Short mmCIF file of C-alpha atoms and ligand atoms in Angstrom, two decimals:
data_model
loop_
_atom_site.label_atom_id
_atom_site.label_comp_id
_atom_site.label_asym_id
_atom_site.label_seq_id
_atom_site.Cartn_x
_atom_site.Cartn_y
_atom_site.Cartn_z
CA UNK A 686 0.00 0.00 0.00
CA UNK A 687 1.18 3.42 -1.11
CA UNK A 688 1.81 6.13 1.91
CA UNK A 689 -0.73 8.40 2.73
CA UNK A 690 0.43 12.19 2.50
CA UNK A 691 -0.79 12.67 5.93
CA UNK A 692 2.11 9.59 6.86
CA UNK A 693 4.52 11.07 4.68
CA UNK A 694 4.48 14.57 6.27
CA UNK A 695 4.11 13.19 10.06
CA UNK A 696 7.46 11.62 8.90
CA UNK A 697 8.97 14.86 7.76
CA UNK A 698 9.44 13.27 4.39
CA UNK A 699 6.25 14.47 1.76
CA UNK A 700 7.49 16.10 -1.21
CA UNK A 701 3.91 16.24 -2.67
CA UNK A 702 1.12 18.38 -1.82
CA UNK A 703 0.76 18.96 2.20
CA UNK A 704 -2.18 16.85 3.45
CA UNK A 705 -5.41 18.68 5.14
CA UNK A 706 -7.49 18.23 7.66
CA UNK A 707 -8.94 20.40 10.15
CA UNK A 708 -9.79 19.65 14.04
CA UNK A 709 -13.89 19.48 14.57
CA UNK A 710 -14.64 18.69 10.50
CA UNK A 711 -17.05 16.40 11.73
CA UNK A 712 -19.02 18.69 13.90
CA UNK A 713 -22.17 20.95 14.42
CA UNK A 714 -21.19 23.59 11.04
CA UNK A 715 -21.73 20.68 9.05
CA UNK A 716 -25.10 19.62 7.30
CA UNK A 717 -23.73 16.15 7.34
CA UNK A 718 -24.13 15.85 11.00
CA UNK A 719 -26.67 17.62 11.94
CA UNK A 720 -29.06 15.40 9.82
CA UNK A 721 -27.36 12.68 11.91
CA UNK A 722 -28.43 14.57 14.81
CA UNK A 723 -31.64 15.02 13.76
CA UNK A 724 -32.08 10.89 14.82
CA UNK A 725 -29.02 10.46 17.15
CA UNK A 726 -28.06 12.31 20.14
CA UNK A 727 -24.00 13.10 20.27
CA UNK A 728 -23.03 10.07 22.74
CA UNK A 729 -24.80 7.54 20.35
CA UNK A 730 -23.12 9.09 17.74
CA UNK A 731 -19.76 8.24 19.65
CA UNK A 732 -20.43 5.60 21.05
CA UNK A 733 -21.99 3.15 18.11
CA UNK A 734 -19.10 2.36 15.86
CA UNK A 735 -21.39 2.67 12.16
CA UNK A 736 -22.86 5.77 13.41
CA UNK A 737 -19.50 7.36 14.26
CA UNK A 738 -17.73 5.94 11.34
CA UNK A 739 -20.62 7.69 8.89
CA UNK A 740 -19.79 10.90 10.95
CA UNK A 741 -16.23 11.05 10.59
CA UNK A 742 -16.40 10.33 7.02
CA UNK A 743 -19.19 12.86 6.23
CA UNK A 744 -16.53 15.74 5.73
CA UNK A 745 -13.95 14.00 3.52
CA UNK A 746 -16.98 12.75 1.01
CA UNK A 747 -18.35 15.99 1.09
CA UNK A 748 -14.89 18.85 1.72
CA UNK A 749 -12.12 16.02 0.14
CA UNK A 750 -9.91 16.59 3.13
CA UNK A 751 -6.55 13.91 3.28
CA UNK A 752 -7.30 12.83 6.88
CA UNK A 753 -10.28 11.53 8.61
CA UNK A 754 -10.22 11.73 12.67
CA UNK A 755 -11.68 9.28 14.62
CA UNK A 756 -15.29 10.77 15.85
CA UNK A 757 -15.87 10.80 19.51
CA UNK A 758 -14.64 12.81 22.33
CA UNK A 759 -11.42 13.26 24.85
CA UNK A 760 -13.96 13.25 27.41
CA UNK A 761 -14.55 9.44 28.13
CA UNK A 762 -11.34 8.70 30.14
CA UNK A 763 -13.07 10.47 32.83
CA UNK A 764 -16.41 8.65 32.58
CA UNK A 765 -14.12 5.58 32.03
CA UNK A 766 -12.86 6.50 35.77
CA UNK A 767 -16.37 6.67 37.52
CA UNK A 768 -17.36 10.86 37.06
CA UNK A 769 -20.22 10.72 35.07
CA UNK A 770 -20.51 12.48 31.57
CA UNK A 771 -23.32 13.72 29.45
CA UNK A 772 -23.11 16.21 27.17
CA UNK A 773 -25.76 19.19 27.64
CA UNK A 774 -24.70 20.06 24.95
CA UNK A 775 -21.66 21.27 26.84
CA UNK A 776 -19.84 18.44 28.86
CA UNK A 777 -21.21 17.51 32.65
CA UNK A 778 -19.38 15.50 35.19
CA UNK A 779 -20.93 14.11 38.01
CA UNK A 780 -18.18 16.02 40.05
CA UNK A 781 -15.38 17.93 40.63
CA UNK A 782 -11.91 16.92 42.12
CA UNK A 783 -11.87 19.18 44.79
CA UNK A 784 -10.06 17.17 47.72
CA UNK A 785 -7.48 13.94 47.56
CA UNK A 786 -10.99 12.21 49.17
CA UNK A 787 -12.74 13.09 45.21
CA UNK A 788 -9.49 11.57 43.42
CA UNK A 789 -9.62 8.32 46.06
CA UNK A 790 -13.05 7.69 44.85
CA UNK A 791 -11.83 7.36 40.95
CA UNK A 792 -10.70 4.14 39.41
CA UNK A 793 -7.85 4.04 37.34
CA UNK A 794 -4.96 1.42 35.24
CA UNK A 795 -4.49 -0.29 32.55
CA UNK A 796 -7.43 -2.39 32.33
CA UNK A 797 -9.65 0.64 32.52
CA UNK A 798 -8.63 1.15 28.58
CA UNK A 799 -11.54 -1.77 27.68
CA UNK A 800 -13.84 1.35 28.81
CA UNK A 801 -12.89 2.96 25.18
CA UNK A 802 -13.17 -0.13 22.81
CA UNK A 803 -15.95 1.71 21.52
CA UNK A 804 -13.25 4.13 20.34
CA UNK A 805 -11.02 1.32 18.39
CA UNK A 806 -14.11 -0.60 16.79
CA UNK A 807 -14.64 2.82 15.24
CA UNK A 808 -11.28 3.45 14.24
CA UNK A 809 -11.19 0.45 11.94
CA UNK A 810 -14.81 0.54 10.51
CA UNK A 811 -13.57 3.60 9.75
CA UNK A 812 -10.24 2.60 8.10
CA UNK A 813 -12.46 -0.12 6.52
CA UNK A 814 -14.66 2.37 4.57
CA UNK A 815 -11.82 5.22 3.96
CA UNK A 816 -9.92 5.56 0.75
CA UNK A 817 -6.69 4.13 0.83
CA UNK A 818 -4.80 7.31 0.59
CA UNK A 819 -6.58 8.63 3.21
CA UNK A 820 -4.80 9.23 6.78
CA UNK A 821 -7.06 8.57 9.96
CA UNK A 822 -6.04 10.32 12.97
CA UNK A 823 -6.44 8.72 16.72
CA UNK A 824 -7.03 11.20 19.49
CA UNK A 825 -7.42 11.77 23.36
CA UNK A 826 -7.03 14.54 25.53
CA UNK A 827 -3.45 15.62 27.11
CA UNK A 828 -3.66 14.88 30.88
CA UNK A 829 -3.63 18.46 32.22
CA UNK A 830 -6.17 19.07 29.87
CA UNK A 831 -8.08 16.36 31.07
CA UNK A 832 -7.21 17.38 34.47
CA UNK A 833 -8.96 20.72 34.49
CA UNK A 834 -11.91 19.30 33.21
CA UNK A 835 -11.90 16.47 36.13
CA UNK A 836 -11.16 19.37 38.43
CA UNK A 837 -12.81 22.62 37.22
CA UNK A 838 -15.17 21.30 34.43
CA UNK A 839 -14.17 23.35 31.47
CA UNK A 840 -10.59 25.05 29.87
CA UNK A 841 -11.91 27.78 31.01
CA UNK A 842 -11.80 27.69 34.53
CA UNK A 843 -8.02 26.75 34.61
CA UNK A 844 -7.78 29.23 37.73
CA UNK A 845 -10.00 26.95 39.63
CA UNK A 846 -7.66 23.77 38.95
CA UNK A 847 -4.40 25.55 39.75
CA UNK A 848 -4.38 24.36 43.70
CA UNK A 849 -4.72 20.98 42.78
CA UNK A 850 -1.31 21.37 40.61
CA UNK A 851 0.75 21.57 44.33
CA UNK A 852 -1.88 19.69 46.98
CA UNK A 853 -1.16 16.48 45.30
CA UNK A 854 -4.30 16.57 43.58
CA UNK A 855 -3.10 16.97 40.44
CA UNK A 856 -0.72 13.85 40.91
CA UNK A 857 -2.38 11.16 42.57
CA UNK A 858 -5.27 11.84 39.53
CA UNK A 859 -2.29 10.84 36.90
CA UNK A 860 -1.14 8.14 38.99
CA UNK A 861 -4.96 6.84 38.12
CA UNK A 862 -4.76 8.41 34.53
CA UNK A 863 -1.79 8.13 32.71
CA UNK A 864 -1.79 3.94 32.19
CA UNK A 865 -5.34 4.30 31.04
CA UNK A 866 -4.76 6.90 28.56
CA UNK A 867 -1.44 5.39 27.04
CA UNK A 868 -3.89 2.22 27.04
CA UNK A 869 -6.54 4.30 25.23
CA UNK A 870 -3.75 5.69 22.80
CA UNK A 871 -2.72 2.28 22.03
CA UNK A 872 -6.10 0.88 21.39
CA UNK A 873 -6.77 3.44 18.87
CA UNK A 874 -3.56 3.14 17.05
CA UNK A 875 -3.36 -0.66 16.56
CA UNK A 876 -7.01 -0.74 15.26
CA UNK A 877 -6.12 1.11 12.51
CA UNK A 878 -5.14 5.08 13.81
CA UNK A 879 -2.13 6.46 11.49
CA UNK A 880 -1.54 8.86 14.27
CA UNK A 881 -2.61 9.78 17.81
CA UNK A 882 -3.32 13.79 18.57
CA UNK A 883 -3.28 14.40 21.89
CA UNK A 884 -5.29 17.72 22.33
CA UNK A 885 -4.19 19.86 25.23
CA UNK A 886 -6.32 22.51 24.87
CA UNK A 887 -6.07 23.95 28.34
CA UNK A 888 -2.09 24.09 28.50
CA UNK A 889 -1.56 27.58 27.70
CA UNK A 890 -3.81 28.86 30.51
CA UNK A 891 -0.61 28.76 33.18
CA UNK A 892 2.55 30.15 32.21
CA UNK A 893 5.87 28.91 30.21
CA UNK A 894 7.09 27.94 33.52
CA UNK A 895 4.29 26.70 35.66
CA UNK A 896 4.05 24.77 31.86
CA UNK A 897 7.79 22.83 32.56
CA UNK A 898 7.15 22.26 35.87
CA UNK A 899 3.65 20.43 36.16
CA UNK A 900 2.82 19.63 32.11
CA UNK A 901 6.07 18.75 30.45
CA UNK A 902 6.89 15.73 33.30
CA UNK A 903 3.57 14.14 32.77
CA UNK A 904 3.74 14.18 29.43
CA UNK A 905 7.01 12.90 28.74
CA UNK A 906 5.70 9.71 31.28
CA UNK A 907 2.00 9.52 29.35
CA UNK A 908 4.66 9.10 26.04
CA UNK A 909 7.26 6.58 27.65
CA UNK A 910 4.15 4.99 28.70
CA UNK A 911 2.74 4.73 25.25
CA UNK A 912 5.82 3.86 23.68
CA UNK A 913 6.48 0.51 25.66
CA UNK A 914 2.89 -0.37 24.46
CA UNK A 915 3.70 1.29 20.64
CA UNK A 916 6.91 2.37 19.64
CA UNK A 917 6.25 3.32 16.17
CA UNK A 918 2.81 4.92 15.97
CA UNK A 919 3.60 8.84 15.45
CA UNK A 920 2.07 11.37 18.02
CA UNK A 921 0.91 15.08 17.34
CA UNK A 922 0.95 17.08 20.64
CA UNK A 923 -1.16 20.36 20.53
CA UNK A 924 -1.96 22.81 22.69
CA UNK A 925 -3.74 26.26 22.62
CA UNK A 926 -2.25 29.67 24.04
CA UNK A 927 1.25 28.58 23.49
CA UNK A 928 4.65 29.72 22.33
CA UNK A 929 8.20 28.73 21.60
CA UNK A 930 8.75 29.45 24.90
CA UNK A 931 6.61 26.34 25.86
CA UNK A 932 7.68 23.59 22.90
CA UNK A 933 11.22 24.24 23.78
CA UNK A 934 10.62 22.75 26.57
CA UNK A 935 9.20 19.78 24.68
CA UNK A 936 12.42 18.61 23.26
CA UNK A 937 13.56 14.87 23.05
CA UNK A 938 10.02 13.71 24.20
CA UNK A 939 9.23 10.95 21.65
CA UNK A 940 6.16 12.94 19.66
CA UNK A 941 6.81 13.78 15.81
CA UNK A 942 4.30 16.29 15.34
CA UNK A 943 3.81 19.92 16.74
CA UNK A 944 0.23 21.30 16.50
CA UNK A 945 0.37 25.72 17.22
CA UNK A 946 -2.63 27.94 17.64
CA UNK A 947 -3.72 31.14 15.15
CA UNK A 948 -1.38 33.10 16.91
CA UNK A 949 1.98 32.17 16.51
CA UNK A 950 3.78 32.58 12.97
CA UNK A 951 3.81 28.83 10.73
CA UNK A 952 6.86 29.73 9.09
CA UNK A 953 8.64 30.91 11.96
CA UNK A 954 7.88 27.56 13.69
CA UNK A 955 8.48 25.67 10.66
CA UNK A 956 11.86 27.37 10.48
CA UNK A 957 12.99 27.22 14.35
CA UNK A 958 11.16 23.21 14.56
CA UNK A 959 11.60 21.86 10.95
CA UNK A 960 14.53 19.40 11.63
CA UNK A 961 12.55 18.08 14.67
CA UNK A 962 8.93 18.33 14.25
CA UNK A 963 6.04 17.80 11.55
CA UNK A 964 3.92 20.92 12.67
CA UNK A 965 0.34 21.01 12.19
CA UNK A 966 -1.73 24.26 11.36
CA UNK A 967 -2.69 26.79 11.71
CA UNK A 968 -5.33 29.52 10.41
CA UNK A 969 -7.62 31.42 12.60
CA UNK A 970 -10.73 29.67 12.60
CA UNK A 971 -11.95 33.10 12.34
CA UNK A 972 -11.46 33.65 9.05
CA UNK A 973 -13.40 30.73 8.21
CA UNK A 974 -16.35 33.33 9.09
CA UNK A 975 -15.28 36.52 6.86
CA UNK A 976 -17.11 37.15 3.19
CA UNK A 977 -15.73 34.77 0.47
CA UNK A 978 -13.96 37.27 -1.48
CA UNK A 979 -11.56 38.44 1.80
CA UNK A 980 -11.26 35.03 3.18
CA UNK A 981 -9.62 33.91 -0.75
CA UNK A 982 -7.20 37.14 -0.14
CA UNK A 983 -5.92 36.38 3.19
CA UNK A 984 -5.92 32.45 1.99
CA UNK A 985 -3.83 32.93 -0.89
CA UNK A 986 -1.11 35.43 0.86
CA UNK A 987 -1.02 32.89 3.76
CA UNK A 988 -0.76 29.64 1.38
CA UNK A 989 2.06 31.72 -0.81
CA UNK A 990 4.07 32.15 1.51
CA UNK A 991 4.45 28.91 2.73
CA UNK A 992 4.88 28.08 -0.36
CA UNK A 993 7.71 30.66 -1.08
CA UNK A 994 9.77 28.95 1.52
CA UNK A 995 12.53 25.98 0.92
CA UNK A 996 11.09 22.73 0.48
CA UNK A 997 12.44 20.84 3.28
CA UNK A 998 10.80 23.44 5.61
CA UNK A 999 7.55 22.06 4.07
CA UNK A 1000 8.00 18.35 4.42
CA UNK A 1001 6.24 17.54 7.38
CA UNK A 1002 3.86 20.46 7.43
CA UNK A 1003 0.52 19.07 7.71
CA UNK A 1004 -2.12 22.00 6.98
CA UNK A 1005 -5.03 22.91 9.05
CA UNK A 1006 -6.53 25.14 11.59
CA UNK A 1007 -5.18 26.78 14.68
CA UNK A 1008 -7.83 25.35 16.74
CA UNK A 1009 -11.32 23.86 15.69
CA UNK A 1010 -14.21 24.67 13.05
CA UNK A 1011 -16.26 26.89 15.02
CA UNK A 1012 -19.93 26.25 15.05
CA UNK A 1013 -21.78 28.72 12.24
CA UNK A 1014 -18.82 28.04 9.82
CA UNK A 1015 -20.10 28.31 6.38
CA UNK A 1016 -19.57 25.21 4.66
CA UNK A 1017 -19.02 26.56 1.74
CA UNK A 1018 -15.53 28.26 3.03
CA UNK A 1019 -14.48 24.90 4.33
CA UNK A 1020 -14.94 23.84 0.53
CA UNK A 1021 -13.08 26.94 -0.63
CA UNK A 1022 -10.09 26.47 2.19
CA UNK A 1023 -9.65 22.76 0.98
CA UNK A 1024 -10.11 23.67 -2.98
CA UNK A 1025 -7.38 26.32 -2.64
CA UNK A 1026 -4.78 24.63 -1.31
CA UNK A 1027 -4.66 21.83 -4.00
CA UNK A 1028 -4.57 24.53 -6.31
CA UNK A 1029 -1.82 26.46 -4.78
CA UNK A 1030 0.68 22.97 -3.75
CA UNK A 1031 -1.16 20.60 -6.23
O1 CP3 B 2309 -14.19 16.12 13.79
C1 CP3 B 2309 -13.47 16.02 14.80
O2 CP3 B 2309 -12.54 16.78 15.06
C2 CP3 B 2309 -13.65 14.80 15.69
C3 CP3 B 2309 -14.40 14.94 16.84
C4 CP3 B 2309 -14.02 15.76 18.07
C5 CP3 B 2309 -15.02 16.19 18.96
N1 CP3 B 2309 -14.41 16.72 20.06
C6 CP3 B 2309 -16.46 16.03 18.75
C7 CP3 B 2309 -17.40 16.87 19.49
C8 CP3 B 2309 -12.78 16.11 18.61
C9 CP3 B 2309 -11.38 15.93 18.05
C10 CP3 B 2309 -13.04 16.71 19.88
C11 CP3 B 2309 -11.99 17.15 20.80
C12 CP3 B 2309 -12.36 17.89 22.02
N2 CP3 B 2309 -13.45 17.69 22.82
C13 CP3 B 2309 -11.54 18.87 22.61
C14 CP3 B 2309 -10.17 19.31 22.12
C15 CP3 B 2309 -10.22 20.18 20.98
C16 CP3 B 2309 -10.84 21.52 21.26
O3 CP3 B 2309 -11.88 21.81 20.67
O4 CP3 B 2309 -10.25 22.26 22.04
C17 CP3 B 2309 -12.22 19.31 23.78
C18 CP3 B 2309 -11.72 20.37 24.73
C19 CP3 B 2309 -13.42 18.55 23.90
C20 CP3 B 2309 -14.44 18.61 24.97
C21 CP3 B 2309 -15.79 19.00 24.46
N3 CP3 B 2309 -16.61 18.17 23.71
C22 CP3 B 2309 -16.47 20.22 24.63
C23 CP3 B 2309 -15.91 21.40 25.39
C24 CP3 B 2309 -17.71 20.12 23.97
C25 CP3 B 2309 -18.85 21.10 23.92
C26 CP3 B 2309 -18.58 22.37 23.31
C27 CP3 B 2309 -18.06 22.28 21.89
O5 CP3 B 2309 -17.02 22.89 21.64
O6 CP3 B 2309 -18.69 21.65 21.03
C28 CP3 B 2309 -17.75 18.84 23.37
C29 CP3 B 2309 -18.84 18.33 22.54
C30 CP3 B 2309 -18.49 17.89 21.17
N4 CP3 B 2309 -17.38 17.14 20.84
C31 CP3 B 2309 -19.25 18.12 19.98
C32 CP3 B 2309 -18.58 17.47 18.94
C33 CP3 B 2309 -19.01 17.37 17.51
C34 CP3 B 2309 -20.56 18.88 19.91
C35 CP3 B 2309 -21.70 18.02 20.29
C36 CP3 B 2309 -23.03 18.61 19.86
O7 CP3 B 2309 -23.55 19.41 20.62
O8 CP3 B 2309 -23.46 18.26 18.76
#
């Protein structure tokens, strides 16, 4: 079987057009699925393998993008560990980790993983009905991200979590996590998953610091763990609010990808990160919202000059947003985005 772009770039090695894909293409902007939620609420549409295989693939029959992602949510860890979830439509938890008592009460390990087999039986109908030069991206949530939503119960209300980070909270909830969620990684990726993103949206609400002292540690222990049960599979690590002051940080943990928010500069990254990184982005989702004629202006200058720059800065650049499709995105822009960049790299 021939590589997928989406493989090529992750492995800094695609000389042909970047791939793209963009976080949430499967998601309430879409006509696709809301006439699937017309007849299925969003947890069946998670949680029953056909129905979230028809979801994920909704957006690459209908926009052409070169990577499907796995439909379902970085949510069910927690419900896998006894708090309770529904969505409403916003995520609930039964609870908050407010005292060492909260995280006692919370189950945790390896086996826990069996929770998301809902996730991998998805994964490969999914492969099963994709195009073979496809990619199909794996996700879950980073733990800190994961964290503030067991503690706080959204991103943002990182304030609300930060106690935890120093009363042992924070840690004796990853002692319970992280074997589940390298467990959950690994489930995804051998049924099928080209890739695993690891979303941690929440990071860049403490500082650079705070970042190294209570994030990067984790993470690099969530990764060894997943690497004794994968070795190969690559990872994506993203993470809103930011900066090269945070992913330097990051260096020598085994990920391959780099996904950066609207605000930082692509070909700065791409420059500092090349020889070390596939990096994943990043428009404003924003733009996806102005009138057709100004988003193709701002498109074009942005695609041109990644284009301008040497080709073994564009390798493993894997095109997309900065963060996610935001709701009342006109599909018709998607279309456009997706259009325009074959016909500026094709
Ligand atoms: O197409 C895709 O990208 C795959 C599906 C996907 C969903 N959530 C489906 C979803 C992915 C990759 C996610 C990731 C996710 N979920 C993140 C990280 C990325 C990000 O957006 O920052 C986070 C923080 C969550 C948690 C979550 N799930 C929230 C906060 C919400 C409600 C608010 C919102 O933004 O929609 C959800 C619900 C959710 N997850 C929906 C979808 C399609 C909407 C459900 C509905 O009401 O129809």
């Amino acid at each position: 079987m021939t590589e997928t772009a989406l493989s090529a770039a992750l492995h800094r090695r695609n000389d042909a057009r970047p791939p793209v894909w963009m976080m949430r293409q499967a998601g309430r902007y879409h006509s696709h699925y809301q006439l699937l939620k017309r007849y299925n609420d969003f947890m069946r549409l998670c949680r029953e393998p056909q129905l979230a295989a028809e979801t994920a693939l909704g957006p690459i029959h209908d926009f052409n993008f070169d990577a499907a992602i796995l439909f379902s949510d970085l949510l069910f860890p927690l419900e896998a560990m006894g708090m309770g979830l529904v969505y409403d439509p916003g995520p609930k938890l039964d609870f908050h980790l407010q005292t060492l008592v909260d995280v006692e009460k919370l189950a945790g390990g390896a086996e826990r993983a069996t929770h998301m087999q809902f996730q991998a039986d998805a994964v490969r109908l999914t492969r099963q009905r994709l195009r073979p030069d496809k990619g199909l991206i794996g996700f879950v949530g980073g733990p800190f991200t994961l964290y503030v939503y067991a503690a706080a119960g959204s991103h943002e209300k990182a304030q609300h979590a930060v106690a935890g980070l120093t009363n042992g909270i924070y840690d004796a909830f990853n002692a319970k996590l992280l074997d589940l969620l390298a467990g959950n990684m690994a489930l995804q990726s051998r049924a099928g998953a080209e890739c695993i993103a690891l979303f941690d949206t929440a990071a860049g609400e403490i500082d650079a610091a705070m970042y190294g002292r209570h994030v990067v540690p984790v993470l690099a222990d969530l990764l060894a763990r997943f690497r004794r049960l994968d070795p190969a599979t690559p990872v994506t690590y993203y993470s809103r609010g930011t900066d090269a002051s945070y992913w330097d940080q990051l260096a020598g943990l085994p990920f391959q990808c780099l996904g950066i928010d609207w605000r930082q500069d692509l070909g700065a990254a791409l420059e500092r990160y090349a020889d070390r990184w596939a990096i994943q982005g990043n428009v404003d989702p924003e733009w996806l919202h102005l009138p057709a004629d100004q988003l193709e202006l701002r498109l074009r200058e942005y695609f041109e000059r990644i284009r301008a720059l040497p080709a073994a800065l564009r390798r493993g650049w894997i095109c997309g947003l900065g963060h996610g499709v935001l709701q009342r995105t006109p599909e018709a822009n998607v279309r456009r985005f997706v259009s325009l960049q074959r016909e500026i790299f094709g």
